[in-house]
Structures are given as C-alpha cells and as structure tokens.
Coordinates of C-alpha atoms in Angstrom, one line a residue:
Chain A
M1 CA 0.0 0.0 0.0
A2 CA 1.3 3.4 -1.0
S3 CA 2.1 6.0 1.7
I4 CA 0.4 8.7 -0.3
E5 CA -1.9 8.3 -3.3
I6 CA -3.1 11.4 -5.0
A7 CA -5.5 11.2 -7.9
G8 CA -7.0 14.0 -10.0
L9 CA -6.3 16.7 -7.4
H10 CA -7.6 20.2 -8.2
K11 CA -7.4 23.2 -6.0
S12 CA -8.3 26.9 -6.6
F13 CA -7.9 30.0 -4.5
G14 CA -10.8 32.1 -5.8
E15 CA -10.4 32.5 -9.6
L16 CA -6.8 31.2 -9.5
E17 CA -6.5 27.5 -10.2
V18 CA -3.4 26.4 -8.3
L19 CA -3.5 22.7 -8.9
R20 CA -4.9 21.4 -12.2
G21 CA -5.1 17.6 -11.9
I22 CA -2.3 16.1 -9.9
D23 CA -1.7 12.4 -9.8
L24 CA 1.2 11.2 -7.6
A25 CA 2.0 8.2 -5.5
V26 CA 4.7 7.9 -2.8
E27 CA 5.7 4.5 -1.7
P28 CA 6.9 3.7 1.9
G29 CA 10.6 4.6 2.3
E30 CA 10.6 6.8 -0.7
V31 CA 12.1 10.3 -0.5
V32 CA 10.2 12.4 -3.1
C33 CA 11.5 16.0 -3.7
V34 CA 9.1 18.4 -5.4
I35 CA 10.8 21.2 -7.3
G36 CA 9.6 24.0 -9.5
P37 CA 9.2 27.8 -9.7
S38 CA 7.3 29.9 -7.2
G39 CA 3.6 29.7 -7.6
S40 CA 3.8 26.3 -9.3
G41 CA 1.6 24.8 -6.6
K42 CA 4.2 22.7 -4.8
S43 CA 3.4 23.9 -1.3
T44 CA -0.3 23.7 -1.9
L45 CA 0.1 20.1 -3.0
L46 CA 1.9 19.3 0.2
R47 CA -0.6 21.1 2.3
C48 CA -3.4 19.2 0.7
V49 CA -1.9 15.9 1.9
N50 CA -2.8 16.6 5.5
L51 CA -5.7 18.8 4.5
L52 CA -4.3 22.1 5.7
E53 CA -5.9 23.1 2.3
Q54 CA -9.2 21.6 1.3
P55 CA -9.0 20.3 -2.3
A56 CA -11.6 21.3 -4.8
S57 CA -11.8 17.8 -6.3
G58 CA -9.8 14.6 -6.5
T59 CA -8.9 12.0 -3.9
I60 CA -6.0 11.7 -1.5
R61 CA -5.2 8.6 0.4
V62 CA -2.6 8.5 3.2
A63 CA -1.7 4.9 4.2
G64 CA -4.9 3.7 2.6
V65 CA -7.1 6.2 4.4
E66 CA -9.0 8.6 2.2
V67 CA -8.4 12.0 3.8
T68 CA -10.7 13.7 1.3
D69 CA -13.6 11.6 2.6
P70 CA -15.8 14.1 4.6
D71 CA -16.2 11.5 7.3
C72 CA -12.5 10.9 7.7
D73 CA -11.1 11.6 11.2
I74 CA -8.5 14.1 10.0
D75 CA -7.0 14.6 13.5
A76 CA -6.2 10.8 13.7
V77 CA -4.6 10.8 10.2
R78 CA -2.5 13.9 11.0
R79 CA -1.0 12.2 14.0
G80 CA 0.7 9.8 11.6
I81 CA 2.0 12.7 9.4
G82 CA 4.8 14.9 10.6
M83 CA 5.0 18.3 9.0
V84 CA 7.9 20.9 9.0
F85 CA 7.1 24.4 7.9
Q86 CA 9.2 27.1 6.2
Q87 CA 8.7 29.5 9.1
F88 CA 9.3 26.7 11.8
N89 CA 6.1 27.6 13.7
L90 CA 7.5 26.6 17.0
F91 CA 5.2 27.6 19.9
G92 CA 6.7 30.8 21.2
H93 CA 5.2 30.6 24.7
L94 CA 6.6 27.1 25.4
S95 CA 10.1 25.9 26.1
V96 CA 11.8 23.6 23.6
R97 CA 10.9 20.6 25.8
D98 CA 7.3 21.7 26.1
N99 CA 7.1 22.3 22.3
I100 CA 8.0 18.6 21.9
T101 CA 5.9 17.2 24.7
I102 CA 2.6 19.1 24.4
A103 CA 1.1 17.1 21.6
Q104 CA 2.5 13.8 22.9
R105 CA 0.7 14.5 26.2
R106 CA -2.5 16.1 24.9
V107 CA -3.0 14.0 21.8
L108 CA -1.2 10.7 22.4
K109 CA -2.0 10.9 26.1
R110 CA 1.6 9.9 27.1
S111 CA 2.7 10.4 30.7
R112 CA 4.9 13.4 31.4
A113 CA 7.9 11.1 32.1
E114 CA 7.3 9.2 28.8
A115 CA 6.9 12.4 26.8
N116 CA 10.0 13.9 28.3
R117 CA 12.0 10.8 27.5
V118 CA 10.8 10.8 23.9
A119 CA 11.6 14.6 23.7
S120 CA 15.2 14.0 25.0
E121 CA 15.7 11.2 22.5
N122 CA 14.6 13.3 19.5
L123 CA 16.5 16.4 20.7
D124 CA 19.5 14.2 20.8
R125 CA 18.7 13.0 17.3
V126 CA 18.8 16.5 15.9
G127 CA 21.9 17.5 17.9
L128 CA 20.2 19.8 20.4
A129 CA 20.3 17.7 23.6
G130 CA 21.3 20.7 25.7
K131 CA 18.6 23.1 24.5
A132 CA 15.5 21.5 26.2
N133 CA 15.0 24.5 28.6
S134 CA 15.5 27.2 26.0
Y135 CA 12.7 29.2 24.4
P136 CA 12.4 29.3 20.6
A137 CA 13.3 33.0 20.5
Q138 CA 16.7 32.2 22.0
L139 CA 17.6 29.8 19.2
S140 CA 19.0 30.4 15.7
G141 CA 16.8 29.7 12.7
G142 CA 18.6 26.4 12.0
Q143 CA 18.2 25.3 15.6
Q144 CA 14.5 26.2 15.6
Q145 CA 14.0 24.2 12.5
R146 CA 15.7 21.2 14.0
V147 CA 13.5 21.5 17.1
A148 CA 10.5 21.6 14.7
I149 CA 11.7 18.3 13.2
A150 CA 12.2 16.8 16.6
R151 CA 8.7 17.9 17.5
A152 CA 7.2 16.1 14.5
L153 CA 9.3 13.0 15.0
A154 CA 8.2 12.7 18.7
M155 CA 4.7 11.7 17.4
D156 CA 6.2 8.7 15.7
P157 CA 5.0 9.6 12.2
Q158 CA 4.9 7.2 9.3
L159 CA 5.4 10.0 6.9
M160 CA 7.1 13.4 7.0
L161 CA 6.1 16.5 4.9
F162 CA 8.7 19.2 4.5
D163 CA 7.5 22.6 3.1
E164 CA 10.6 24.5 2.0
P165 CA 12.3 23.8 5.3
T166 CA 15.5 25.7 4.6
S167 CA 14.0 28.7 2.6
A168 CA 13.8 31.0 5.6
L169 CA 17.3 30.2 6.9
D170 CA 20.5 32.2 6.5
P171 CA 22.8 30.3 4.0
E172 CA 25.2 29.1 6.7
L173 CA 22.4 27.5 8.6
V174 CA 21.0 25.4 5.8
G175 CA 23.5 22.6 6.1
E176 CA 22.6 21.6 9.7
V177 CA 18.9 21.2 8.8
L178 CA 19.7 19.2 5.6
A179 CA 22.1 17.0 7.6
V180 CA 19.2 16.0 9.9
M181 CA 16.9 15.4 6.9
R182 CA 19.6 13.3 5.1
R183 CA 20.0 11.1 8.2
L184 CA 16.2 10.7 8.4
A185 CA 16.1 9.6 4.8
A186 CA 18.9 7.1 5.3
E187 CA 16.9 5.6 8.2
G188 CA 14.1 4.9 5.8
M189 CA 11.6 7.6 6.7
T190 CA 9.0 8.2 3.9
M191 CA 9.4 11.9 3.0
L192 CA 7.7 14.3 0.7
V193 CA 9.9 17.4 0.4
V194 CA 9.2 20.7 -1.3
T195 CA 12.6 22.3 -1.7
H196 CA 14.8 24.8 -3.6
E197 CA 17.9 22.9 -2.5
M198 CA 18.8 21.2 -5.8
A199 CA 21.9 19.6 -4.4
F200 CA 19.9 18.0 -1.6
A201 CA 17.3 16.7 -4.1
R202 CA 20.0 15.3 -6.4
E203 CA 21.8 13.5 -3.6
V204 CA 19.0 12.3 -1.3
A205 CA 15.8 12.0 -3.3
S206 CA 14.7 8.6 -4.7
R207 CA 12.5 10.5 -7.0
V208 CA 12.3 14.1 -8.2
V209 CA 9.0 15.7 -9.3
F210 CA 9.1 18.9 -11.3
M211 CA 5.9 21.1 -11.1
D212 CA 5.0 24.1 -13.1
G213 CA 1.6 25.9 -13.5
G214 CA -0.2 23.5 -11.2
T215 CA 0.7 20.3 -13.0
I216 CA 3.5 17.8 -12.8
V217 CA 5.6 18.4 -15.8
E218 CA 7.9 15.5 -15.4
Q219 CA 9.3 13.1 -12.7
G220 CA 12.0 10.5 -12.4
S221 CA 15.2 9.6 -10.7
P222 CA 17.5 12.6 -9.8
A223 CA 19.8 11.4 -12.5
E224 CA 17.1 11.5 -15.1
V225 CA 15.5 14.9 -14.1
F226 CA 18.8 16.7 -13.4
G227 CA 21.0 14.9 -15.9
N228 CA 18.7 14.5 -18.8
P229 CA 15.5 16.5 -18.5
R230 CA 12.9 15.6 -21.2
E231 CA 10.8 18.7 -21.0
A232 CA 11.9 22.2 -22.2
R233 CA 10.3 23.8 -19.1
T234 CA 12.3 21.6 -16.8
R235 CA 15.5 22.5 -18.7
E236 CA 14.7 26.2 -18.5
F237 CA 14.0 26.0 -14.8
L238 CA 17.1 24.0 -14.0
H239 CA 19.3 26.3 -16.1
R240 CA 18.0 29.4 -14.1
V241 CA 18.4 27.7 -10.7
L242 CA 21.6 25.9 -11.2
E243 CA 23.4 28.5 -13.3
P244 CA 22.0 31.8 -12.2
T245 CA 25.0 33.7 -13.3
R246 CA 24.7 32.4 -16.8
V247 CA 21.2 33.6 -17.5
D248 CA 21.5 35.8 -20.6
E249 CA 19.8 39.1 -20.9
S250 CA 18.1 37.9 -24.0
E251 CA 16.3 35.2 -22.0
I252 CA 14.6 37.8 -19.8
G253 CA 13.6 40.1 -22.6
A254 CA 16.1 42.9 -21.7
H255 CA 17.5 45.0 -24.6
P256 CA 20.9 46.2 -23.5
G257 CA 23.0 48.8 -25.2
E258 CA 20.4 50.6 -27.2
Chain B
M1 CA 30.1 83.3 17.0
K2 CA 29.0 80.1 15.5
L3 CA 27.7 77.5 18.0
S4 CA 28.3 73.8 17.5
R5 CA 25.3 71.7 16.8
R6 CA 25.5 69.9 20.1
R7 CA 25.8 73.2 22.0
R8 CA 22.8 74.6 20.2
Q9 CA 20.7 71.6 21.1
R10 CA 21.7 71.8 24.7
I11 CA 20.7 75.4 25.0
L12 CA 17.4 74.7 23.4
R13 CA 16.7 71.8 25.8
V14 CA 17.5 73.9 28.9
A15 CA 15.3 76.7 27.6
G16 CA 12.5 74.2 27.2
Y17 CA 12.9 73.1 30.8
V18 CA 12.9 76.6 32.1
V19 CA 9.7 77.6 30.2
F20 CA 8.0 74.4 31.4
G21 CA 9.0 75.0 35.0
L22 CA 7.9 78.6 34.9
L23 CA 4.5 77.7 33.6
I24 CA 3.9 75.2 36.4
L25 CA 5.1 77.7 39.0
A26 CA 2.8 80.4 37.5
V27 CA -0.2 78.2 37.8
A28 CA 0.8 77.0 41.3
G29 CA 1.5 80.6 42.4
A30 CA -1.8 81.9 41.2
A31 CA -3.8 79.3 43.2
D32 CA -5.0 80.2 46.7
W33 CA -3.4 77.3 48.6
G34 CA -4.9 78.4 52.0
Q35 CA -8.4 78.3 50.7
L36 CA -7.8 75.1 48.9
S37 CA -6.3 73.2 51.8
D38 CA -9.1 74.4 54.1
A39 CA -11.6 72.9 51.7
F40 CA -9.9 69.8 50.4
F41 CA -7.3 68.8 52.9
R42 CA -9.0 68.8 56.3
T43 CA -7.3 66.2 58.3
D44 CA -10.1 65.9 60.9
V45 CA -12.6 65.2 58.1
A46 CA -10.3 62.8 56.5
G47 CA -9.6 61.0 59.8
S48 CA -13.3 60.5 60.5
M49 CA -13.6 58.5 57.4
F50 CA -11.4 55.7 58.6
P51 CA -11.3 52.8 59.0
E52 CA -14.6 52.4 57.1
A53 CA -13.1 54.0 54.0
I54 CA -10.8 51.0 53.7
T55 CA -12.6 48.1 55.4
V56 CA -15.9 48.7 53.7
A57 CA -15.7 51.2 50.8
L58 CA -12.3 50.2 49.3
R59 CA -13.0 46.6 49.9
N60 CA -16.3 46.8 48.0
T61 CA -14.8 48.8 45.2
I62 CA -12.2 46.1 44.7
L63 CA -14.8 43.3 45.0
Y64 CA -17.2 44.9 42.5
T65 CA -14.3 45.4 40.1
L66 CA -13.0 41.8 40.3
L67 CA -16.5 40.3 40.0
A68 CA -17.3 42.3 37.0
F69 CA -13.9 41.7 35.5
V70 CA -14.1 37.9 35.8
F71 CA -17.7 37.9 34.4
G72 CA -16.7 40.3 31.6
L73 CA -13.5 38.4 30.7
T74 CA -15.4 35.1 30.5
L75 CA -18.2 36.5 28.4
G76 CA -15.7 38.5 26.4
L77 CA -13.7 35.4 25.5
I78 CA -16.8 33.6 24.4
L79 CA -17.9 36.6 22.3
A80 CA -14.4 36.9 20.7
L81 CA -14.5 33.2 19.8
M82 CA -18.0 33.6 18.3
R83 CA -16.9 36.7 16.4
L84 CA -14.1 34.6 14.8
S85 CA -16.3 31.5 14.3
S86 CA -17.0 30.2 10.8
I87 CA -20.7 29.9 11.8
L88 CA -22.4 33.0 10.5
P89 CA -25.2 33.4 13.1
Y90 CA -22.6 33.3 15.9
R91 CA -20.7 36.1 14.1
W92 CA -23.9 38.1 13.8
F93 CA -24.8 37.7 17.4
A94 CA -21.3 38.6 18.6
T95 CA -21.0 41.7 16.3
G96 CA -24.5 42.9 17.3
Y97 CA -23.8 42.4 21.0
I98 CA -20.5 44.3 20.8
E99 CA -21.9 47.2 18.9
L100 CA -24.9 47.5 21.2
F101 CA -23.1 47.3 24.5
R102 CA -20.1 49.5 23.4
G103 CA -22.6 52.1 22.4
L104 CA -24.6 52.3 25.6
P105 CA -23.5 54.2 28.7
A106 CA -22.5 51.8 31.5
L107 CA -24.9 53.6 33.8
L108 CA -27.8 52.7 31.6
V109 CA -26.9 49.0 31.3
L110 CA -26.4 48.8 35.1
F111 CA -29.7 50.4 35.6
M112 CA -31.4 48.0 33.1
V113 CA -29.9 45.0 34.8
G114 CA -30.8 46.2 38.3
Y115 CA -34.4 47.1 37.6
G116 CA -35.2 45.5 34.3
V117 CA -34.2 41.9 35.1
P118 CA -36.4 41.7 38.2
L119 CA -39.4 42.9 36.1
A120 CA -38.6 40.5 33.3
F121 CA -38.1 37.5 35.5
P122 CA -40.2 38.1 38.6
A123 CA -39.9 34.6 39.9
R124 CA -36.1 34.6 39.7
E125 CA -33.5 37.0 40.9
I126 CA -29.9 37.4 40.0
P127 CA -28.0 35.3 42.6
G128 CA -25.8 37.2 45.0
G129 CA -28.2 40.1 45.5
L130 CA -26.5 43.5 44.8
Y131 CA -23.2 41.8 44.2
G132 CA -24.8 39.7 41.4
S133 CA -26.5 42.6 39.8
V134 CA -23.3 44.7 39.8
T135 CA -21.3 41.7 38.4
V136 CA -23.7 41.3 35.5
G137 CA -24.5 45.0 35.1
L138 CA -20.9 46.2 34.8
G139 CA -19.7 42.9 33.3
L140 CA -22.0 43.1 30.3
T141 CA -20.5 46.3 29.1
A142 CA -16.9 45.3 30.0
A143 CA -17.4 42.1 28.0
A144 CA -18.1 44.0 24.8
Y145 CA -14.8 45.9 25.1
M146 CA -12.8 42.9 26.2
A147 CA -14.3 40.8 23.3
E148 CA -12.7 43.2 20.8
T149 CA -9.4 43.2 22.6
I150 CA -9.2 39.4 22.8
R151 CA -10.3 39.1 19.2
A152 CA -7.4 41.3 18.2
G153 CA -5.1 39.3 20.4
I154 CA -6.1 36.0 18.8
Q155 CA -5.7 37.5 15.3
A156 CA -2.2 38.7 16.2
V157 CA -1.1 35.1 16.8
P158 CA 0.4 34.0 13.5
K159 CA -1.7 31.5 11.5
G160 CA 1.2 29.1 11.4
Q161 CA 0.8 28.4 15.2
L162 CA -2.7 27.0 14.7
E163 CA -1.5 25.1 11.6
A164 CA 1.4 23.5 13.5
A165 CA -0.9 22.5 16.3
R166 CA -3.5 21.0 14.0
T167 CA -0.7 19.2 12.1
L168 CA 0.3 17.5 15.4
G169 CA -3.2 16.0 15.6
M170 CA -4.7 18.5 18.0
S171 CA -8.4 19.3 17.6
H172 CA -9.3 22.9 16.8
L173 CA -10.5 23.4 20.4
R174 CA -7.4 21.9 21.9
A175 CA -5.1 24.0 19.6
M176 CA -7.0 27.1 20.7
I177 CA -6.7 26.2 24.4
S178 CA -3.1 25.1 24.5
I179 CA -1.5 27.1 21.7
V180 CA -3.4 30.1 20.5
L181 CA -5.1 31.5 23.6
P182 CA -2.0 31.5 25.8
Q183 CA -0.2 33.5 23.3
A184 CA -3.1 35.8 22.6
F185 CA -3.5 36.6 26.3
R186 CA 0.1 37.6 26.6
I187 CA -0.5 40.1 23.8
V188 CA -3.6 41.5 25.4
I189 CA -2.5 41.8 29.0
P190 CA -1.7 45.6 28.7
P191 CA -5.1 46.5 27.1
L192 CA -6.9 44.2 29.5
T193 CA -5.4 45.9 32.4
N194 CA -6.6 49.1 31.0
E195 CA -10.1 47.5 31.1
I196 CA -9.7 46.7 34.8
I197 CA -8.7 50.3 35.5
L198 CA -11.7 51.6 33.6
L199 CA -13.9 49.1 35.4
T200 CA -12.5 50.2 38.8
K201 CA -13.8 53.6 38.1
D202 CA -17.1 52.4 36.6
T203 CA -17.9 50.9 40.0
S204 CA -18.6 54.5 41.1
L205 CA -22.0 54.0 39.2
V206 CA -23.1 51.2 41.6
Y207 CA -25.0 53.8 43.7
V208 CA -27.9 53.9 41.2
L209 CA -28.9 50.4 42.4
G210 CA -29.2 51.7 46.0
V211 CA -26.4 50.6 48.3
T212 CA -26.5 49.9 52.1
P213 CA -23.8 50.8 54.6
A214 CA -22.5 47.3 54.1
T215 CA -22.4 47.4 50.2
I216 CA -21.2 51.0 49.8
E217 CA -18.3 51.7 47.5
L218 CA -15.7 54.6 47.4
T219 CA -17.5 57.2 45.5
K220 CA -20.9 57.0 47.2
F221 CA -19.0 56.7 50.6
A222 CA -17.2 59.9 49.8
G223 CA -20.3 61.6 48.6
D224 CA -22.2 60.7 51.8
A225 CA -19.3 62.0 53.9
L226 CA -19.2 65.2 51.8
N227 CA -22.9 65.8 52.5
Q228 CA -22.5 65.1 56.2
R229 CA -19.5 67.3 56.8
V230 CA -20.2 69.9 54.2
N231 CA -16.6 69.7 53.1
P232 CA -15.1 68.1 49.9
T233 CA -12.1 66.5 51.7
P234 CA -13.7 63.0 51.4
L235 CA -13.4 63.3 47.6
V236 CA -9.7 63.7 47.8
V237 CA -9.5 60.7 50.1
A238 CA -11.6 58.6 47.7
G239 CA -9.3 59.7 44.8
L240 CA -6.2 58.6 46.7
L241 CA -7.8 55.3 47.5
Y242 CA -8.6 54.7 43.8
L243 CA -5.0 55.3 43.0
V244 CA -4.1 52.7 45.7
I245 CA -5.9 50.2 43.4
T246 CA -4.8 51.4 39.9
L247 CA -1.1 52.3 40.4
P248 CA -0.1 48.7 41.5
L249 CA -2.1 47.3 38.6
S250 CA 0.1 49.3 36.2
Q251 CA 3.1 48.0 38.0
V252 CA 2.0 44.4 37.6
V253 CA 1.5 44.9 33.9
R254 CA 4.9 46.3 33.5
R255 CA 6.4 43.2 35.1
L256 CA 4.2 40.8 33.1
E257 CA 5.2 42.6 29.9
H258 CA 8.8 42.2 30.8
R259 CA 8.4 38.4 31.3
A260 CA 6.5 38.0 28.1
A261 CA 9.2 39.9 26.2
R262 CA 11.9 37.5 27.5
E263 CA 10.0 34.4 26.3
R264 CA 9.2 35.8 22.9

C-alpha cells in the first residue's frame, strides 16, 4: 500500500487555479522531492496531503485512508503525518521541551515522564540535547527548524512532509537542517519534500518531481531529471536555478546597449 | 560666534525646561493654597472616614471590580470566539452584542440589569443580590470591550501556530486552548489591564442600584461624607484610594510585559 496516493487533485484560490489535476504516489521509504518555480503549486500540493488546504476535487489517500472523505477523522490521520514548515512555527510561549511534549501528552496521552523521555531522544537525534529549557526566540533559525523536526518525530509519524524547510534560513544554517533530513532519509523515513535545494534533491531523493503551472511536468530519478530532463520547461528552470550567473539578458527580454 | 550643533541643542533643551518649569510655577502661584487646603485637605474630616473607607468602601470597590472583570472576561472570551467563528449566526450575534453594549452608557446598562431583570423574571432574581447585579450590570459592558481586545489578540497570533498545532493532531478546540489563547492573552495583557482600571472607576456607578452601609463603595461613601461634613475632603481621600488600586495594577502589567518579552 502506497504511503500517499493522489488522484485527479484540483485546488483553486478564488479564480486562481493552483492545482490542475495532480496524480502522484509515494511508496513507503521513498524520498520524493518536489521542485519548481514559485507559484507552481508545490506547497499547496503538500498542504493538501494533510488537509491544511481543502482540495476542490480529487482524492488523497494516506496509508490507505482517504483523507478527502468528509467522514475521515483528520486529526487521527494527522497524528501519523509529521510536518515541517518554512517558518518553523514553534510555539513561542513554550520551552523547547514543552514544544515537543505538548502534543504527545494532549493528543497521544503519554505520561509526562514518557513524553520527556521521547523529547530528549529526539532532541539528541537533531543534535540539540542541551537546549531543552531554551525558548524558541533564544535559538538560531537552524536550531529552531531542528527542534521543529524533533517535535514532528516525537509523534512517531509514518510520513514526513517538508514545506521548503530551509528557505527562511541564513545560508550558513541550511546545512545543519539538511544533515538532519539526510539522516532521516537514510533511516528509511518516507518523505515528501518541497525544496529549492537542488543539491539535496539530487543527492537524497529517490524521485524528483518537477511542477509548473499547477501540473506535474515530469518526474523521475534525480539522474534523469537533473542529468537529462525531457521537457523544455524543466531544462529552462534547472538552467535558471543551477546556473543563475549564466542567465542571458536575451532570456529575460532585456535589450541592453540601445 | 557660531555654535556647534550639540551646544545649540543643549541650549534649546535647557530653555525648554525653564519655560515648562515657569509655567507650572505660575499656575501654582496663582492658586489660593490656603483656601484650597481648608476645603480639600482637612485632616479631621479625612480622619473621621477611617477605618470604614478601607474596610468597607475600598474593599467593596475592589470586590465589584473583580467580580465584573471575571464575568466580563469570560463573556468577552466567548464573544471573541463567536466573532471569529466560521458559523455566520454566531458572528452576527457577537457583532450585534459588541456594537450594542459598546454604544450604551455603562450607567444605563447597570440600571437596566438592576431594575429590568427583576421585572422580566419576577420569579427569579440574580444570585448574590446586589453583588450579582453589579457583576452582570458592569460585566455586560466590559465584555463588549474585552471581546474586541481578545479578538485582536487572537488574530495577532500567526496563523502558522494553529496550523502547526493541528498538524500535530490537536483538535481545533485543543489547539486554541493550548497554543493560540495563551499567546493571545500575553499580547492583550496591557489592554486588558486598561479595562480593569476603567472598570474600577465604573464601580462608582453602583450607587444607582441603591447601596446599604455594608455594600457601599468609594464614590458613594465619599459623597455621603461630603454631605455630612459639608466639606469636599472626602473626595480627595476617595481619589487617593482609587490610586491605591490602579497604580499597583500598572506595576503588575509592566512586570508581566517584561516576562513575556523574555520568552518571545
């Protein structure tokens, strides 16, 4: 059974159609990286998987449970799906430890001792064992994002969603978050990752999905998509992202020297 | 001679202080302090007000304030949540309530509760007698103001906080209780304290419901003493006792704001 099965997914914000018929399956243990230009619908696709956005039509199954079914107990499904946001979204009024234990205690009904133990384990996993008593505002962006990952992992998810997890970070802090994600992938976690980190996608992804204009333009192994893209739009995008200093003025419609 | 910029600024500042000081002295000098102190600062009149000014009047003022505040805060929270609800009739009700009770004088609402409710429900009365009537009468108005304050506080909490909580499997209610409201309340502590201070002064309206020597509050107490002694010193005493309540409140807020700033 696939971890995620998306079929015929459509989503609009008002007049704007953001997703125009997405079909995608993610198998257990796969790391699928979704790349594409801003506004291509990548994040919306991700947010539909745990119903942070309500799809207009189409079906989404997570571990066989149809989340788009109106009778689906979405809170129960979400417990099995970890999510990491671009802006971290740590709870500012809670210490790092409480950030990681509150859902364990309130949702999974774990005892305080059990929740604290799981929190320590996961903080250790992301290399922040000494920060349990800090508050989010006292941490760097990279540290906050690692706490957010630990918070998600503490719920023992079968699947992790990453929504541009390094886009809000200073460049020198990106590496520490990617290192944690790479380890997670190596341990066999099923991951759906929206990212602009092409090096990460190339190295870690089992499959790369290129989206543009609300559709999946092409997908394949990193070697295929990066090494030998079939579609012109993919080539254009990769050229602009991977070789930004080689984008010619003629490509952007500028007329120099007139 | 050309003055340096710093020197010019210093001269201007000193000149400002001097003008300000002279202005205050002029007003103070023009006043007839002898007359004023005979009227407003008679120690014998002030002395005769104690200890009842504190044991009864101040105590009741604080009690009325706290009762109305707790009632208003609870109702205000419910109204704020209704105002933000996705259910249209709830939003209508909350909006209508807030517009109505913000628009009416507190005195009128207090009067309506004190005399209207017994007429409307002759078989039942508000529990707690006068204390109950004051709680509801002042709380209804306070709730309207606090609802708007709390709503603004909830909306000031970034949407990502609720999303993160829901993503962890929390229900909407649980996420509001554990994540959004604690952060919203930190934001609204200063404006809510303002509400308490306003409410403290609104307790001076309680007299319209008819108070007994046991339920009297500061303003009425001072008013009675004024009539009895034909001297306004009691008003000054009452004023000072109001400050005894409101000044520490400001201090508490400052401390809470400090703590919240550290955690943010």
